[in-house]
Coordinates of C-alpha atoms in Angstrom, one line a residue:
M1 CA -5.0 -5.7 11.5
I2 CA -5.7 -3.4 8.5
S3 CA -3.9 -0.1 7.7
V4 CA -5.0 3.5 6.5
S5 CA -4.7 5.1 3.4
L6 CA -5.3 8.5 1.9
N7 CA -7.0 9.1 -1.3
Q8 CA -5.7 12.2 -3.0
I9 CA -9.3 13.6 -3.4
A10 CA -9.4 14.5 0.1
A11 CA -6.6 17.1 -0.3
P12 CA -7.1 18.2 -4.0
F13 CA -5.4 21.3 -3.8
A14 CA -1.9 20.0 -1.9
D15 CA 1.0 19.3 -4.1
A16 CA 2.7 15.9 -4.0
S17 CA 4.8 16.8 -1.3
A18 CA 2.2 18.2 0.8
F19 CA -0.2 15.4 0.1
C20 CA 2.9 12.8 1.3
A21 CA 3.4 14.7 4.3
L22 CA -0.1 15.0 5.5
A23 CA -0.4 10.9 5.0
W24 CA 2.7 10.6 7.1
Q25 CA 1.8 13.1 9.8
T26 CA -1.6 11.1 10.2
N27 CA -0.1 7.3 10.3
C28 CA -0.9 6.4 6.9
A29 CA 0.6 3.3 5.5
G30 CA 0.3 4.5 2.0
I31 CA -1.5 6.8 -0.4
E32 CA -3.8 6.6 -3.6
L33 CA -2.7 9.1 -6.3
R34 CA -5.6 10.5 -9.1
T35 CA -4.4 11.7 -12.5
D36 CA -7.3 14.0 -12.5
M37 CA -5.8 16.4 -9.8
K38 CA -4.8 19.7 -11.2
S39 CA -2.3 20.2 -8.4
V40 CA 0.2 17.5 -10.0
D41 CA 1.7 17.6 -13.8
W42 CA 1.4 14.0 -14.5
T43 CA 4.5 13.4 -16.8
I44 CA 6.9 10.3 -16.3
D45 CA 9.4 12.4 -14.7
N46 CA 7.2 13.6 -12.1
A47 CA 5.7 10.2 -11.5
Q48 CA 9.6 9.1 -10.5
K49 CA 9.7 12.2 -8.2
I50 CA 6.4 11.3 -6.5
G51 CA 7.8 7.8 -6.2
T52 CA 10.7 8.9 -4.3
L53 CA 8.7 11.4 -2.0
A54 CA 6.5 8.4 -1.1
K55 CA 9.5 6.1 -0.2
D56 CA 10.9 9.2 1.6
H57 CA 7.9 9.4 3.8
N58 CA 7.8 5.7 4.2
L59 CA 4.5 5.3 2.4
R60 CA 3.1 2.7 -0.3
I61 CA 1.4 3.9 -3.5
F62 CA -1.8 1.8 -3.1
A63 CA -3.0 2.7 -6.3
L64 CA -3.0 5.3 -9.3
S65 CA -6.3 6.3 -10.6
E66 CA -8.0 6.0 -12.8
I67 CA -9.5 4.7 -16.6
G68 CA -12.8 6.2 -16.3
A69 CA -15.9 4.3 -18.4
F70 CA -13.4 1.6 -18.9
D71 CA -16.5 -0.7 -19.9
D72 CA -16.7 1.5 -23.0
F73 CA -13.3 0.2 -24.2
D74 CA -11.9 1.4 -27.5
K75 CA -8.6 2.4 -28.8
G76 CA -8.5 5.6 -26.9
R77 CA -9.3 3.8 -23.5
L78 CA -6.4 1.2 -24.4
E79 CA -3.8 4.3 -25.1
Q80 CA -4.8 5.6 -21.6
T81 CA -4.4 2.3 -19.9
K82 CA -0.8 2.4 -21.4
Q83 CA 0.0 5.4 -20.2
L84 CA -1.6 5.1 -16.8
I85 CA 0.4 2.0 -16.4
S86 CA 3.6 3.7 -17.4
L87 CA 3.0 6.4 -14.9
A88 CA 2.2 3.5 -12.5
N89 CA 5.4 1.8 -12.9
N90 CA 7.6 4.6 -12.7
M91 CA 6.2 6.0 -9.5
G92 CA 6.2 2.3 -7.9
A93 CA 2.5 2.2 -7.7
E94 CA 1.2 -1.3 -6.8
A95 CA -2.1 -1.0 -8.8
I96 CA -4.5 1.0 -11.4
S97 CA -8.1 1.8 -11.1
F98 CA -10.9 1.4 -13.6
I99 CA -14.4 2.9 -13.0
P100 CA -17.3 2.3 -15.0
R101 CA -19.7 4.2 -17.2
N102 CA -21.9 6.5 -14.8
D103 CA -24.0 7.8 -18.0
N104 CA -27.1 6.0 -18.0
H105 CA -25.8 3.7 -20.3
G106 CA -26.8 0.4 -19.0
A107 CA -27.0 -3.2 -20.8
E108 CA -28.8 -6.2 -20.4
P109 CA -27.3 -8.8 -17.8
A110 CA -25.9 -11.0 -20.6
A111 CA -24.5 -8.0 -22.7
R112 CA -23.0 -6.7 -19.8
R113 CA -21.3 -9.9 -18.8
D114 CA -19.9 -10.5 -22.5
N115 CA -18.5 -7.0 -22.5
L116 CA -17.0 -7.1 -19.3
S117 CA -15.2 -10.5 -20.1
R118 CA -14.0 -8.7 -23.7
V119 CA -12.5 -5.8 -21.8
L120 CA -10.7 -7.8 -18.9
S121 CA -9.2 -10.2 -21.4
T122 CA -7.7 -7.6 -23.2
L123 CA -6.8 -5.6 -20.2
Q124 CA -5.2 -8.9 -18.4
P125 CA -1.7 -9.2 -20.3
L126 CA -0.8 -5.8 -20.2
L127 CA -1.2 -5.8 -16.3
E128 CA 0.5 -8.9 -15.9
D129 CA 3.2 -8.1 -18.1
A130 CA 3.4 -4.5 -15.7
K131 CA 3.1 -6.5 -12.5
L132 CA 0.2 -4.5 -11.7
I133 CA -3.2 -5.1 -10.0
G134 CA -6.3 -4.0 -11.7
F135 CA -8.8 -2.7 -9.4
I136 CA -12.5 -2.3 -10.3
E137 CA -14.6 -0.5 -8.5
P138 CA -18.5 -0.8 -9.1
L139 CA -20.7 2.4 -8.6
G140 CA -23.6 2.3 -6.7
F141 CA -25.5 5.2 -8.7
K142 CA -28.6 4.3 -10.8
T143 CA -26.9 5.7 -13.7
A144 CA -23.8 3.4 -13.4
S145 CA -23.2 0.3 -16.2
I146 CA -21.8 -1.8 -13.4
C147 CA -23.6 -1.1 -9.9
R148 CA -22.9 -4.7 -8.2
K149 CA -19.5 -6.6 -7.4
Q150 CA -21.3 -9.9 -8.1
D151 CA -21.2 -9.3 -11.6
V152 CA -17.4 -8.5 -11.7
V153 CA -16.8 -11.4 -9.4
D154 CA -18.4 -13.8 -11.5
V155 CA -16.3 -12.7 -14.8
I156 CA -13.3 -12.5 -12.9
I157 CA -13.7 -16.5 -11.8
D158 CA -14.9 -17.4 -15.0
L159 CA -11.5 -15.8 -16.6
G160 CA -9.3 -17.4 -14.1
F161 CA -8.0 -13.8 -13.3
E162 CA -8.4 -13.8 -9.8
Q163 CA -4.5 -12.9 -9.5
T164 CA -4.8 -9.9 -11.8
F165 CA -8.3 -8.1 -10.6
K166 CA -9.6 -7.0 -7.4
L167 CA -12.2 -5.4 -6.3
I168 CA -12.7 -1.9 -4.6
H169 CA -15.3 -2.1 -2.1
D170 CA -16.5 1.5 -1.5
T171 CA -18.4 1.7 1.7
F172 CA -20.8 4.6 0.2
H173 CA -21.4 2.8 -3.0
H174 CA -21.9 -0.4 -1.3
A175 CA -25.0 1.4 0.8
L176 CA -26.3 2.6 -2.1
V177 CA -27.0 -1.2 -3.6
E178 CA -29.2 -3.6 -1.9
N179 CA -28.3 -7.0 -1.1
D180 CA -24.9 -6.9 -2.8
P181 CA -22.5 -9.4 -0.9
I182 CA -19.1 -8.5 0.7
F183 CA -16.6 -10.1 -1.4
A184 CA -13.6 -9.9 0.9
Q185 CA -11.6 -12.5 -0.6
Y186 CA -11.7 -10.3 -4.0
T187 CA -11.3 -7.1 -2.5
G188 CA -7.9 -5.4 -2.6
L189 CA -8.8 -1.7 -1.2
V190 CA -11.6 -0.3 0.3
H191 CA -12.7 3.0 0.2
I192 CA -14.3 4.8 3.4
S193 CA -16.2 8.0 3.6
G194 CA -19.6 8.9 5.5
V195 CA -22.6 10.6 5.0
E196 CA -24.2 12.7 7.8
D197 CA -26.7 14.7 6.3
T198 CA -30.3 13.5 7.9
S199 CA -32.3 15.3 5.0
L200 CA -31.4 12.8 2.6
D201 CA -32.8 9.7 1.7
V202 CA -29.9 7.0 0.9
A203 CA -30.9 6.6 -3.0
D204 CA -30.1 10.4 -3.2
M205 CA -26.9 10.7 -1.8
K206 CA -24.0 12.2 -4.1
D207 CA -20.3 12.3 -3.9
Q208 CA -20.6 15.9 -2.5
D209 CA -22.1 14.3 0.4
R210 CA -19.4 12.4 1.3
V211 CA -17.4 13.4 4.5
L212 CA -15.0 11.4 7.2
V213 CA -16.2 9.2 8.9
G214 CA -17.6 9.8 12.4
P215 CA -20.4 8.9 15.0
K216 CA -22.8 10.5 12.9
D217 CA -22.3 8.4 10.0
R218 CA -25.6 7.1 8.4
I219 CA -24.1 4.5 6.0
G220 CA -22.7 1.7 8.2
N221 CA -19.2 2.3 7.7
I222 CA -17.8 0.5 11.1
E223 CA -20.6 -2.0 10.3
Q224 CA -18.8 -3.0 6.7
I225 CA -15.4 -2.8 8.1
K226 CA -16.1 -5.0 10.6
Q227 CA -17.7 -7.6 8.2
L228 CA -14.9 -7.2 5.7
C229 CA -12.3 -8.2 8.3
A230 CA -14.4 -11.0 9.9
D231 CA -14.4 -12.4 6.1
G232 CA -10.9 -12.3 5.9
Y233 CA -10.0 -8.6 4.6
V234 CA -6.6 -7.5 5.4
G235 CA -5.7 -4.8 3.1
P236 CA -5.7 -1.1 3.4
I237 CA -8.8 1.2 4.2
S238 CA -8.6 4.4 2.3
F239 CA -10.4 7.7 3.1
E240 CA -12.0 9.0 0.2
P241 CA -14.1 12.1 1.0
F242 CA -15.4 14.2 -1.8
S243 CA -17.2 16.8 0.3
P244 CA -15.8 20.3 -0.3
M245 CA -16.2 20.9 3.4
V246 CA -13.2 18.1 4.0
Q247 CA -11.2 19.3 0.9
N248 CA -11.5 22.8 2.3
S249 CA -11.1 22.3 5.7
T250 CA -8.4 24.6 7.4
D251 CA -7.1 21.6 9.7
L252 CA -7.5 18.4 7.5
K253 CA -4.8 16.6 9.7
A254 CA -6.9 17.0 12.8
E255 CA -10.0 15.8 11.2
L256 CA -8.4 13.1 9.8
E257 CA -6.7 11.9 13.3
R258 CA -10.0 12.2 15.0
S259 CA -11.8 9.9 12.2
I260 CA -9.1 7.5 12.4
Q261 CA -9.5 7.4 16.3
F262 CA -13.0 6.9 15.9
I263 CA -12.9 4.0 13.6
K264 CA -10.2 2.5 16.1
S265 CA -12.4 2.8 18.8
Q266 CA -15.2 1.1 17.3
T267 CA -13.6 -1.7 15.5
V268 CA -10.0 -2.6 17.4
L269 CA -8.7 -3.4 13.9
L270 CA -6.6 -0.8 12.8
A271 CA -2.6 -1.5 12.6
A272 CA -0.8 1.0 15.1

């Protein structure tokens, strides 16, 4: 059985207390927090308070996001990583997230692999010392520098870093990339969101099109969840809708409950 989580992007205007309450009210097992949310003042003191709030609501903090363009690694990104690790440790988060470049700055496969090996080798001792997992999320956009999960898994295996780094399988981004395997055994977290707009070709779908998962979903969330579980995935699935229609909902709790119930009815896999 797998559990449900809520990414902070679903309710970007809620403060930490309201967000934890929403996750608790919808029977989530945990939450994902984001340092790009202006509704939270990201200080060490507040990180500790958020950790207490999560515990009070019986919620795990599955991840704290994010280091963006992490594969363009320099001293600045190193300091950002150290700061994110400190925040994560102070709130009791289990992992921090790393997102690749998304600026049309691609690289040849060999150069991409060498660069990723160098970056992960730098990050691994920091994460190990902090007892944190590093979640890496390939992006399906053509403008992204790392699109395929296969590229990340190959480097993780080569370096022997399977205990430190895990994939984020994002159902939206997976739908954008053809023939990329599902690596359940290397996956630590699953992001779910649906796209219902029938006027869009898959290649033209963007973050703002991502809504909650329902019966009109076009990108195969149910099929992906079933395959992940069949292959042995037992971690959380986390709602990550970027659509303003969701974020500005007047009754997000009810909409989340409907989506959770729909997924349950289709998969019989979610924990009670």
